[in-house]
Amino acid sequence: MTKDAGTIQHLFSGTCIDTPELGKLRIMLNTLLAVNELGRIVALVEGGGGNEGIQTYLTKMGDRAKEVTIHRLGSQEFLFPGLVDTHLHAPQYVFTGTGGDTPLLEWLEKYTFPQESRFKDLNHAQHVYERCVRRLLRNGTTTAAYFATMHVPATKVLADTMLRLGQRGWVGKVCMDANSPAFLRETHKEALEGTREIVSYIQSLDTPLLRPCVTPRFAISCADETLRSLGNLASTMSLPVQSHLSENKGECEAVRQLFPNHANYTDVYHETGLLGPSTVMAHCIHLSQEEKKVIKATGTGISHCPGSNFSLRSGILNVRSLLQQNIPVGLGTDVSGGYGTSIMGTMREAITASRLLHALSEERGEKETLESLTLEEVLYLATLGGAGIMGLAKEVGSFEVGKSLDVLRVNLGADLGGGDVAVDTFGQDGPREKLEKWVNLGDDRTLTHVWVSGKLVHTTLENEAGTRIKA
Ligand SMILES: [Zn+2]
């Protein structure tokens, strides 16, 4: 597959692996991948990655051939689409890895709200957001859907930081004008005006990488009229929406009491105009079948955050049942509900969660035991599935001509010094086993290069660090 080349900037030759649809793994050996100056894939030729293929391409380019960077992958290397984190809170990066000792509502009071209130201090915001975005890029997260805090200036800092470091994603100013502590509560007017200000600020940055996102924290934190106004704003300005839904049973009960006129939790968002194909709802663990029907009918996407759900003891989402109903799902770290910051860890947690559900259904003697998620399925959720619920399936998530080069160069043989490498492989390991070992045993040390939109945004190789986007 090729397309008018334009000016080629990168030629890759080696193994490319992706999941072009749910449950389908595509391993393309000895492949030639050409990327133009706009960071778009213009050729993908399976089997065309040998010297001859590269030479043919360079000859076609004539004088411009010298501008091309050639990347020849070794036998322990492959290219994989950048990972998509569909739900996390950038300000909570400060205390990620700590505080897993309480369920959700207590956890918010004890850790989250006091920490988020510190983001009125812009120096603090700058420091934390820089560390957070850099860590995610190092982990291979090329696209992220961020909740910031309710503070408008700090939310602008998050957008600026993502743009400067080259990460793609959504940025949401959190709205919270009800049932929140006095030190972290805004008025209805501030929630609306603040959201509008962030929308126009991000639009003024004029970048295809960032989208402002309407972000009510969750139903409990917003008055009914605020949810309604935000729903209205999202639909009139065609903005994406993100929030939390049905994470924890205590939360579900609180919503039932606060919104007695609504049929259920999902209806609170549906009736206020916040559900739709550009909406991502995190968790959705305790939905009734009736609620799932509404989620499906509206095209709302679900962010599955198993690490967070384990840590806060929220429950286990039955992903298999959602997939069987064709409800779109992506993965989220939910920094810092869980202790992880990497979608690689979330993939492992998603597999473990599904195996646990399988074991429990077997133990209960259910007639039809729940089928666990496969490696192919979680890889899809971590890439194209996540891209899909963020409206980016035509842009990123797999190798297709015309898509953006949001890609990881994975090297299982990355040198750790002292004769050790990132992941040990043996002669019997073929490409699929190597991929499986990467998911189960790999970490950021395997990710030698991370590109977003054709730009190098992270590398572990010192001699190439000078070519990445300047921090
Ligand atoms: Zn969350």
Tab-separated table of C-alpha atoms and ligand atoms in Angstrom:
chain	number	residue	atom	x	y	z
A	1	MET	CA	0.000	0.000	0.000
A	2	THR	CA	1.492	3.351	-0.975
A	3	LYS	CA	0.373	6.906	-1.498
A	4	ASP	CA	2.003	9.972	-3.055
A	5	ALA	CA	5.215	10.118	-1.039
A	6	GLY	CA	5.740	13.882	-0.709
A	7	THR	CA	8.975	14.418	1.189
A	8	ILE	CA	9.935	11.253	3.023
A	9	GLN	CA	11.488	11.810	6.439
A	10	HIS	CA	11.646	8.292	7.833
A	11	LEU	CA	12.031	4.845	6.307
A	12	PHE	CA	11.639	1.940	8.715
A	13	SER	CA	12.452	-1.651	7.880
A	14	GLY	CA	11.608	-4.538	10.180
A	15	THR	CA	8.694	-6.147	11.999
A	16	CYS	CA	5.492	-4.129	12.504
A	17	ILE	CA	2.799	-5.489	14.821
A	18	ASP	CA	-0.701	-4.132	15.416
A	19	THR	CA	-4.325	-5.143	16.014
A	20	PRO	CA	-6.392	-3.767	13.117
A	21	GLU	CA	-9.594	-5.106	14.690
A	22	LEU	CA	-10.724	-6.570	18.002
A	23	GLY	CA	-9.136	-9.979	18.533
A	24	LYS	CA	-7.010	-9.845	15.385
A	25	LEU	CA	-3.233	-9.692	15.640
A	26	ARG	CA	-1.264	-8.658	12.558
A	27	ILE	CA	2.447	-9.448	12.491
A	28	MET	CA	4.090	-7.975	9.409
A	29	LEU	CA	7.654	-9.228	8.958
A	30	ASN	CA	10.408	-7.456	7.028
A	31	THR	CA	8.126	-4.515	6.359
A	32	LEU	CA	8.914	-1.156	4.799
A	33	LEU	CA	7.197	1.806	6.426
A	34	ALA	CA	7.639	5.272	4.919
A	35	VAL	CA	6.645	8.468	6.728
A	36	ASN	CA	6.436	11.941	5.207
A	37	GLU	CA	7.362	15.368	6.584
A	38	LEU	CA	3.879	15.754	8.068
A	39	GLY	CA	4.424	12.630	10.160
A	40	ARG	CA	1.995	10.569	8.068
A	41	ILE	CA	2.494	6.994	6.932
A	42	VAL	CA	2.682	7.046	3.134
A	43	ALA	CA	3.783	3.472	2.449
A	44	LEU	CA	3.403	0.149	4.211
A	45	VAL	CA	4.855	-2.756	2.257
A	46	GLU	CA	4.873	-6.113	4.010
A	47	GLY	CA	7.952	-8.075	2.946
A	48	GLY	CA	9.407	-4.958	1.290
A	49	GLY	CA	11.831	-3.996	4.057
A	50	GLY	CA	15.001	-5.518	2.598
A	51	ASN	CA	17.901	-3.492	1.198
A	52	GLU	CA	16.413	-3.697	-2.243
A	53	GLY	CA	13.106	-2.209	-1.091
A	54	ILE	CA	14.840	0.654	0.715
A	55	GLN	CA	17.151	1.308	-2.227
A	56	THR	CA	14.261	1.416	-4.677
A	57	TYR	CA	12.574	3.992	-2.519
A	58	LEU	CA	15.710	6.132	-2.167
A	59	THR	CA	16.394	6.019	-5.895
A	60	LYS	CA	12.838	7.211	-6.579
A	61	MET	CA	13.476	10.164	-4.292
A	62	GLY	CA	16.586	11.371	-6.146
A	63	ASP	CA	18.247	14.365	-4.435
A	64	ARG	CA	15.810	14.316	-1.553
A	65	ALA	CA	17.063	10.872	-0.470
A	66	LYS	CA	19.716	12.440	1.761
A	67	GLU	CA	17.041	13.989	3.974
A	68	VAL	CA	15.664	10.569	4.898
A	69	THR	CA	16.435	8.903	8.238
A	70	ILE	CA	16.619	5.135	7.821
A	71	HIS	CA	15.699	2.959	10.802
A	72	ARG	CA	16.664	-0.707	10.424
A	73	LEU	CA	15.174	-2.803	13.193
A	74	GLY	CA	17.077	-5.780	14.622
A	75	SER	CA	15.760	-9.256	15.376
A	76	GLN	CA	14.749	-8.287	18.939
A	77	GLU	CA	12.884	-5.210	17.764
A	78	PHE	CA	9.476	-4.334	16.381
A	79	LEU	CA	7.286	-1.296	15.841
A	80	PHE	CA	3.994	-1.116	17.709
A	81	PRO	CA	1.309	1.624	17.723
A	82	GLY	CA	1.573	4.170	20.551
A	83	LEU	CA	-0.481	3.334	23.644
A	84	VAL	CA	-3.678	5.229	24.455
A	85	ASP	CA	-4.576	6.071	28.065
A	86	THR	CA	-8.264	6.944	27.971
A	87	HIS	CA	-8.587	8.080	31.580
A	88	LEU	CA	-6.224	9.692	34.070
A	89	HIS	CA	-5.826	12.671	36.373
A	90	ALA	CA	-2.590	14.598	35.777
A	91	PRO	CA	-2.619	16.412	39.181
A	92	GLN	CA	-2.875	13.083	40.994
A	93	TYR	CA	0.517	12.084	39.589
A	94	VAL	CA	1.972	13.721	42.727
A	95	PHE	CA	0.716	10.942	44.970
A	96	THR	CA	0.562	8.070	42.530
A	97	GLY	CA	1.936	4.909	44.094
A	98	THR	CA	0.600	5.818	47.533
A	99	GLY	CA	-2.741	5.897	49.324
A	100	GLY	CA	-4.495	2.703	48.263
A	101	ASP	CA	-5.939	2.150	51.723
A	102	THR	CA	-9.494	3.493	51.336
A	103	PRO	CA	-12.476	3.106	49.005
A	104	LEU	CA	-13.361	5.844	46.520
A	105	LEU	CA	-15.339	8.460	48.462
A	106	GLU	CA	-13.000	8.421	51.476
A	107	TRP	CA	-9.999	8.389	49.147
A	108	LEU	CA	-11.228	11.571	47.456
A	109	GLU	CA	-11.593	13.365	50.804
A	110	LYS	CA	-8.357	12.100	52.310
A	111	TYR	CA	-5.911	12.381	49.406
A	112	THR	CA	-7.321	13.757	46.187
A	113	PHE	CA	-9.115	16.952	47.166
A	114	PRO	CA	-6.291	18.344	49.365
A	115	GLN	CA	-3.728	17.514	46.663
A	116	GLU	CA	-5.787	18.990	43.825
A	117	SER	CA	-6.311	22.229	45.775
A	118	ARG	CA	-2.548	22.851	45.496
A	119	PHE	CA	-2.932	23.483	41.762
A	120	LYS	CA	-3.888	27.094	42.296
A	121	ASP	CA	-0.101	27.438	42.569
A	122	LEU	CA	1.205	27.584	38.998
A	123	ASN	CA	4.766	26.659	39.938
A	124	HIS	CA	3.458	23.470	41.474
A	125	ALA	CA	1.330	22.789	38.375
A	126	GLN	CA	4.270	23.362	36.054
A	127	HIS	CA	6.511	21.017	38.013
A	128	VAL	CA	3.972	18.196	38.375
A	129	TYR	CA	2.571	18.346	34.839
A	130	GLU	CA	6.057	18.293	33.338
A	131	ARG	CA	6.936	15.167	35.340
A	132	CYS	CA	3.605	13.503	34.539
A	133	VAL	CA	3.653	14.048	30.767
A	134	ARG	CA	7.307	13.025	30.510
A	135	ARG	CA	6.655	9.845	32.488
A	136	LEU	CA	3.735	8.899	30.272
A	137	LEU	CA	5.709	9.458	27.080
A	138	ARG	CA	8.519	7.320	28.496
A	139	ASN	CA	5.892	4.629	29.145
A	140	GLY	CA	4.800	4.763	25.513
A	141	THR	CA	1.533	6.644	26.085
A	142	THR	CA	1.310	8.740	22.948
A	143	THR	CA	-2.337	9.746	23.500
A	144	ALA	CA	-3.903	10.559	26.875
A	145	ALA	CA	-7.286	11.816	28.092
A	146	TYR	CA	-6.439	14.028	31.056
A	147	PHE	CA	-8.517	15.454	33.844
A	148	ALA	CA	-6.699	18.532	35.188
A	149	THR	CA	-8.198	20.334	38.228
A	150	MET	CA	-10.888	23.012	38.466
A	151	HIS	CA	-8.194	25.719	38.158
A	152	VAL	CA	-8.187	27.409	34.753
A	153	PRO	CA	-4.588	28.755	34.742
A	154	ALA	CA	-3.156	25.364	35.784
A	155	THR	CA	-5.240	23.592	33.131
A	156	LYS	CA	-3.658	25.879	30.529
A	157	VAL	CA	-0.266	24.820	31.885
A	158	LEU	CA	-1.174	21.170	31.278
A	159	ALA	CA	-2.141	21.933	27.667
A	160	ASP	CA	1.074	23.928	27.148
A	161	THR	CA	3.142	21.098	28.618
A	162	MET	CA	1.576	18.446	26.380
A	163	LEU	CA	2.111	20.606	23.326
A	164	ARG	CA	5.729	21.388	24.207
A	165	LEU	CA	6.575	17.746	24.937
A	166	GLY	CA	4.597	16.519	21.936
A	167	GLN	CA	1.843	14.385	23.470
A	168	ARG	CA	-1.568	13.977	21.850
A	169	GLY	CA	-4.771	14.049	23.865
A	170	TRP	CA	-7.719	15.611	25.601
A	171	VAL	CA	-7.443	18.245	28.307
A	172	GLY	CA	-10.326	18.794	30.698
A	173	LYS	CA	-10.815	21.521	33.257
A	174	VAL	CA	-12.601	19.654	36.042
A	175	CYS	CA	-16.013	21.074	36.985
A	176	MET	CA	-17.173	20.718	40.596
A	177	ASP	CA	-19.745	23.052	42.111
A	178	ALA	CA	-21.545	20.715	44.534
A	179	ASN	CA	-20.778	18.337	47.391
A	180	SER	CA	-17.122	19.312	47.353
A	181	PRO	CA	-15.004	20.827	50.139
A	182	ALA	CA	-15.012	24.634	50.399
A	183	PHE	CA	-11.319	24.753	49.458
A	184	LEU	CA	-12.031	22.961	46.159
A	185	ARG	CA	-15.410	24.124	44.972
A	186	GLU	CA	-16.456	26.618	42.322
A	187	THR	CA	-19.743	28.251	41.407
A	188	HIS	CA	-21.937	27.229	38.493
A	189	LYS	CA	-20.799	30.362	36.658
A	190	GLU	CA	-17.119	29.627	37.278
A	191	ALA	CA	-17.523	26.037	36.059
A	192	LEU	CA	-19.100	27.206	32.804
A	193	GLU	CA	-16.936	30.243	32.169
A	194	GLY	CA	-13.795	28.336	33.101
A	195	THR	CA	-14.654	25.559	30.660
A	196	ARG	CA	-15.339	28.085	27.894
A	197	GLU	CA	-12.026	29.810	28.613
A	198	ILE	CA	-10.111	26.524	28.356
A	199	VAL	CA	-11.899	25.631	25.133
A	200	SER	CA	-10.975	28.906	23.487
A	201	TYR	CA	-7.416	28.753	24.855
A	202	ILE	CA	-6.760	25.264	23.464
A	203	GLN	CA	-8.390	26.163	20.168
A	204	SER	CA	-6.110	29.214	19.981
A	205	LEU	CA	-3.068	26.921	20.243
A	206	ASP	CA	-4.104	25.735	16.778
A	207	THR	CA	-2.669	22.238	17.081
A	208	PRO	CA	-4.099	18.956	15.807
A	209	LEU	CA	-2.651	17.230	18.885
A	210	LEU	CA	-4.943	18.698	21.547
A	211	ARG	CA	-8.694	18.844	22.101
A	212	PRO	CA	-10.454	20.548	24.986
A	213	CYS	CA	-12.847	18.242	26.774
A	214	VAL	CA	-15.959	19.014	28.833
A	215	THR	CA	-15.191	17.423	32.208
A	216	PRO	CA	-17.749	17.264	35.002
A	217	ARG	CA	-15.836	15.429	37.765
A	218	PHE	CA	-18.810	13.100	38.345
A	219	ALA	CA	-22.518	13.523	38.975
A	220	ILE	CA	-22.034	13.953	42.735
A	221	SER	CA	-19.734	16.971	42.240
A	222	CYS	CA	-22.057	18.890	39.929
A	223	ALA	CA	-25.471	20.446	40.369
A	224	ASP	CA	-28.138	19.224	37.954
A	225	GLU	CA	-28.199	22.581	36.138
A	226	THR	CA	-24.404	22.499	35.764
A	227	LEU	CA	-24.511	19.057	34.151
A	228	ARG	CA	-27.236	20.356	31.844
A	229	SER	CA	-25.257	23.484	30.880
A	230	LEU	CA	-22.135	21.402	30.244
A	231	GLY	CA	-24.128	18.973	28.076
A	232	ASN	CA	-25.448	21.923	26.142
A	233	LEU	CA	-21.975	23.393	25.696
A	234	ALA	CA	-20.589	20.052	24.479
A	235	SER	CA	-23.306	19.647	21.883
A	236	THR	CA	-23.297	23.237	20.583
A	237	MET	CA	-19.495	23.311	20.287
A	238	SER	CA	-19.051	19.627	19.263
A	239	LEU	CA	-16.730	18.943	22.179
A	240	PRO	CA	-15.824	15.584	23.684
A	241	VAL	CA	-16.987	14.788	27.217
A	242	GLN	CA	-15.353	12.721	29.943
A	243	SER	CA	-16.474	11.772	33.415
A	244	HIS	CA	-16.888	8.874	35.865
A	245	LEU	CA	-19.854	6.513	35.968
A	246	SER	CA	-20.805	3.701	38.322
A	247	GLU	CA	-17.370	3.135	39.807
A	248	ASN	CA	-18.232	2.225	43.373
A	249	LYS	CA	-21.402	1.060	45.117
A	250	GLY	CA	-21.275	3.843	47.732
A	251	GLU	CA	-21.014	6.381	44.916
A	252	CYS	CA	-23.979	4.798	43.074
A	253	GLU	CA	-26.089	5.035	46.229
A	254	ALA	CA	-25.119	8.697	46.744
A	255	VAL	CA	-26.160	9.475	43.147
A	256	ARG	CA	-29.486	7.711	43.688
A	257	GLN	CA	-30.176	9.954	46.678
A	258	LEU	CA	-28.969	13.179	45.050
A	259	PHE	CA	-30.848	12.632	41.783
A	260	PRO	CA	-34.129	10.955	42.829
A	261	ASN	CA	-35.904	12.048	39.652
A	262	HIS	CA	-33.572	10.102	37.385
A	263	ALA	CA	-34.132	6.454	36.519
A	264	ASN	CA	-30.537	5.510	37.335
A	265	TYR	CA	-26.956	6.855	37.353
A	266	THR	CA	-26.555	6.596	33.566
A	267	ASP	CA	-29.783	8.514	33.110
A	268	VAL	CA	-28.317	11.483	35.032
A	269	TYR	CA	-25.753	11.955	32.256
A	270	HIS	CA	-28.076	10.899	29.450
A	271	GLU	CA	-30.888	13.219	30.372
A	272	THR	CA	-28.493	16.172	30.785
A	273	GLY	CA	-27.083	15.625	27.282
A	274	LEU	CA	-23.661	14.347	28.278
A	275	LEU	CA	-23.653	10.931	26.575
A	276	GLY	CA	-22.766	10.329	22.931
A	277	PRO	CA	-20.102	8.986	20.582
A	278	SER	CA	-17.608	11.632	21.769
A	279	THR	CA	-18.072	10.764	25.443
A	280	VAL	CA	-15.772	8.568	27.524
A	281	MET	CA	-17.094	7.342	30.862
A	282	ALA	CA	-14.575	5.765	33.220
A	283	HIS	CA	-15.274	2.524	35.113
A	284	CYS	CA	-18.988	1.672	34.513
A	285	ILE	CA	-18.592	-1.395	36.737
A	286	HIS	CA	-22.037	-1.607	38.302
A	287	LEU	CA	-24.273	-0.769	35.320
A	288	SER	CA	-27.592	-2.565	34.953
A	289	GLN	CA	-28.513	-4.111	31.611
A	290	GLU	CA	-30.919	-1.224	31.086
A	291	GLU	CA	-28.066	1.263	31.556
A	292	LYS	CA	-25.801	-0.681	29.190
A	293	LYS	CA	-28.490	-0.369	26.524
A	294	VAL	CA	-28.365	3.423	26.878
A	295	ILE	CA	-24.559	3.413	26.746
A	296	LYS	CA	-24.705	1.374	23.558
A	297	ALA	CA	-27.507	3.357	21.938
A	298	THR	CA	-25.681	6.648	22.516
A	299	GLY	CA	-22.320	5.297	21.281
A	300	THR	CA	-20.646	6.258	24.571
A	301	GLY	CA	-17.197	4.733	25.126
A	302	ILE	CA	-16.052	3.101	28.356
A	303	SER	CA	-12.594	3.457	29.884
A	304	HIS	CA	-11.666	0.264	31.722
A	305	CYS	CA	-9.289	1.024	34.609
A	306	PRO	CA	-8.637	-2.332	36.306
A	307	GLY	CA	-5.604	-1.198	38.342
A	308	SER	CA	-7.623	1.557	39.961
A	309	ASN	CA	-10.615	-0.735	40.455
A	310	PHE	CA	-8.432	-3.264	42.294
A	311	SER	CA	-6.698	-0.644	44.453
A	312	LEU	CA	-9.846	1.185	45.535
A	313	ARG	CA	-11.738	-2.116	45.796
A	314	SER	CA	-14.406	-0.720	43.476
A	315	GLY	CA	-15.247	-3.999	41.726
A	316	ILE	CA	-14.332	-5.775	38.484
A	317	LEU	CA	-15.725	-4.597	35.168
A	318	ASN	CA	-17.128	-7.386	33.011
A	319	VAL	CA	-15.417	-6.323	29.783
A	320	ARG	CA	-16.411	-9.516	27.975
A	321	SER	CA	-20.083	-8.688	28.394
A	322	LEU	CA	-19.531	-5.158	27.023
A	323	LEU	CA	-17.587	-6.437	24.014
A	324	GLN	CA	-20.287	-9.023	23.296
A	325	GLN	CA	-22.757	-6.139	23.139
A	326	ASN	CA	-20.444	-4.131	20.845
A	327	ILE	CA	-19.952	-1.397	23.427
A	328	PRO	CA	-16.629	0.334	22.661
A	329	VAL	CA	-13.950	0.032	25.349
A	330	GLY	CA	-10.455	1.464	25.906
A	331	LEU	CA	-7.978	1.191	28.781
A	332	GLY	CA	-7.088	3.765	31.432
A	333	THR	CA	-4.534	3.953	34.229
A	334	ASP	CA	-6.787	6.321	36.228
A	335	VAL	CA	-3.687	7.848	37.802
A	336	SER	CA	-3.758	7.742	40.738
A	337	GLY	CA	-6.636	5.476	41.704
A	338	GLY	CA	-4.260	2.640	40.876
A	339	TYR	CA	-0.524	2.599	41.434
A	340	GLY	CA	0.452	2.329	37.778
A	341	THR	CA	1.291	4.999	35.225
A	342	SER	CA	1.728	2.682	32.253
A	343	ILE	CA	-0.824	1.174	29.896
A	344	MET	CA	1.497	-1.836	29.655
A	345	GLY	CA	0.684	-2.494	33.313
A	346	THR	CA	-3.002	-1.838	32.638
A	347	MET	CA	-3.001	-4.490	29.890
A	348	ARG	CA	-1.712	-7.044	32.391
A	349	GLU	CA	-4.260	-5.933	34.986
A	350	ALA	CA	-7.063	-6.204	32.408
A	351	ILE	CA	-6.066	-9.789	31.644
A	352	THR	CA	-5.834	-10.624	35.355
A	353	ALA	CA	-9.232	-9.012	36.058
A	354	SER	CA	-10.869	-11.041	33.293
A	355	ARG	CA	-9.216	-14.275	34.478
A	356	LEU	CA	-10.436	-13.586	37.992
A	357	LEU	CA	-13.992	-13.111	36.717
A	358	HIS	CA	-13.641	-16.382	34.822
A	359	ALA	CA	-12.436	-18.203	37.951
A	360	LEU	CA	-15.245	-16.711	40.041
A	361	SER	CA	-17.916	-17.686	37.525
A	362	GLU	CA	-16.504	-21.213	37.435
A	363	GLU	CA	-16.448	-21.370	41.217
A	364	ARG	CA	-20.076	-20.288	41.341
A	365	GLY	CA	-20.849	-23.170	38.992
A	366	GLU	CA	-22.318	-20.893	36.337
A	367	LYS	CA	-23.406	-22.705	33.213
A	368	GLU	CA	-21.507	-20.442	30.887
A	369	THR	CA	-18.210	-19.348	32.372
A	370	LEU	CA	-16.907	-15.964	31.325
A	371	GLU	CA	-14.265	-16.159	28.653
A	372	SER	CA	-11.087	-14.284	29.699
A	373	LEU	CA	-9.658	-11.510	27.553
A	374	THR	CA	-6.965	-12.625	25.129
A	375	LEU	CA	-3.614	-10.997	24.453
A	376	GLU	CA	-4.933	-9.852	21.069
A	377	GLU	CA	-7.962	-8.246	22.688
A	378	VAL	CA	-6.082	-6.266	25.340
A	379	LEU	CA	-3.572	-5.057	22.762
A	380	TYR	CA	-6.505	-3.759	20.734
A	381	LEU	CA	-8.070	-2.049	23.769
A	382	ALA	CA	-4.697	-0.402	24.520
A	383	THR	CA	-4.357	1.023	21.000
A	384	LEU	CA	-7.109	1.144	18.379
A	385	GLY	CA	-9.886	0.512	20.920
A	386	GLY	CA	-8.764	3.489	23.003
A	387	ALA	CA	-8.261	5.605	19.897
A	388	GLY	CA	-11.789	4.677	18.812
A	389	ILE	CA	-13.505	5.922	21.955
A	390	MET	CA	-11.539	9.176	21.675
A	391	GLY	CA	-12.613	9.668	18.047
A	392	LEU	CA	-9.083	9.053	16.776
A	393	ALA	CA	-9.447	5.674	15.046
A	394	LYS	CA	-8.725	7.196	11.644
A	395	GLU	CA	-5.658	9.008	12.972
A	396	VAL	CA	-3.736	6.594	15.232
A	397	GLY	CA	-3.866	3.111	16.794
A	398	SER	CA	-2.679	0.895	13.915
A	399	PHE	CA	-0.450	0.916	10.849
A	400	GLU	CA	-2.408	2.265	7.910
A	401	VAL	CA	-1.390	4.512	5.046
A	402	GLY	CA	-2.629	8.013	5.860
A	403	LYS	CA	-2.423	7.573	9.645
A	404	SER	CA	-0.082	9.523	11.865
A	405	LEU	CA	3.230	8.026	12.995
A	406	ASP	CA	2.337	7.628	16.687
A	407	VAL	CA	4.570	4.647	17.193
A	408	LEU	CA	6.849	2.829	19.649
A	409	ARG	CA	10.132	1.195	18.715
A	410	VAL	CA	10.328	-1.798	21.029
A	411	ASN	CA	13.656	-3.505	21.702
A	412	LEU	CA	13.545	-6.559	23.958
A	413	GLY	CA	17.327	-6.692	23.642
A	414	ALA	CA	17.840	-3.127	24.958
A	415	ASP	CA	21.142	-3.127	26.841
A	416	LEU	CA	20.761	-2.699	30.609
A	417	GLY	CA	24.495	-2.986	31.250
A	418	GLY	CA	26.357	-5.782	33.022
A	419	GLY	CA	25.434	-8.247	30.283
A	420	ASP	CA	21.676	-7.912	30.878
A	421	VAL	CA	18.957	-6.965	28.428
A	422	ALA	CA	15.436	-5.622	28.947
A	423	VAL	CA	13.647	-8.937	28.315
A	424	ASP	CA	15.378	-12.298	27.908
A	425	THR	CA	14.323	-14.254	24.841
A	426	PHE	CA	15.460	-17.646	23.597
A	427	GLY	CA	15.860	-19.299	20.209
A	428	GLN	CA	12.415	-20.882	20.416
A	429	ASP	CA	10.679	-17.497	20.657
A	430	GLY	CA	8.994	-16.404	17.439
A	431	PRO	CA	7.470	-12.933	16.876
A	432	ARG	CA	4.261	-13.784	18.747
A	433	GLU	CA	6.116	-15.114	21.794
A	434	LYS	CA	8.313	-12.032	21.772
A	435	LEU	CA	5.226	-9.826	21.714
A	436	GLU	CA	3.670	-11.790	24.563
A	437	LYS	CA	6.871	-11.514	26.604
A	438	TRP	CA	6.926	-7.777	25.941
A	439	VAL	CA	3.381	-7.339	27.280
A	440	ASN	CA	3.954	-9.541	30.324
A	441	LEU	CA	7.595	-8.830	31.177
A	442	GLY	CA	8.453	-5.551	29.476
A	443	ASP	CA	8.534	-1.999	30.794
A	444	ASP	CA	9.723	1.442	29.699
A	445	ARG	CA	13.278	0.137	29.236
A	446	THR	CA	12.096	-1.708	26.118
A	447	LEU	CA	10.820	1.506	24.521
A	448	THR	CA	13.890	2.970	22.881
A	449	HIS	CA	11.981	5.474	20.748
A	450	VAL	CA	8.532	7.019	20.958
A	451	TRP	CA	7.162	9.138	18.105
A	452	VAL	CA	4.021	11.254	18.021
A	453	SER	CA	2.939	12.692	14.691
A	454	GLY	CA	6.340	11.759	13.245
A	455	LYS	CA	8.272	13.633	15.962
A	456	LEU	CA	10.589	11.866	18.370
A	457	VAL	CA	9.162	12.628	21.823
A	458	HIS	CA	11.204	10.174	23.863
A	459	THR	CA	14.308	8.067	23.428
A	460	THR	CA	16.474	6.064	25.792
A	461	LEU	CA	19.469	6.420	23.469
A	462	GLU	CA	21.691	9.282	24.549
A	463	ASN	CA	23.207	9.913	21.140
A	464	GLU	CA	19.731	10.458	19.685
A	465	ALA	CA	18.318	12.464	22.579
A	466	GLY	CA	19.353	15.715	20.909
A	467	THR	CA	16.903	15.106	18.083
A	468	ARG	CA	13.820	14.777	20.267
A	469	ILE	CA	11.420	17.592	20.962
A	470	LYS	CA	13.167	19.941	23.364
A	471	ALA	CA	11.825	19.808	26.902
B	1	ZN	ZN	-10.733	8.905	37.473
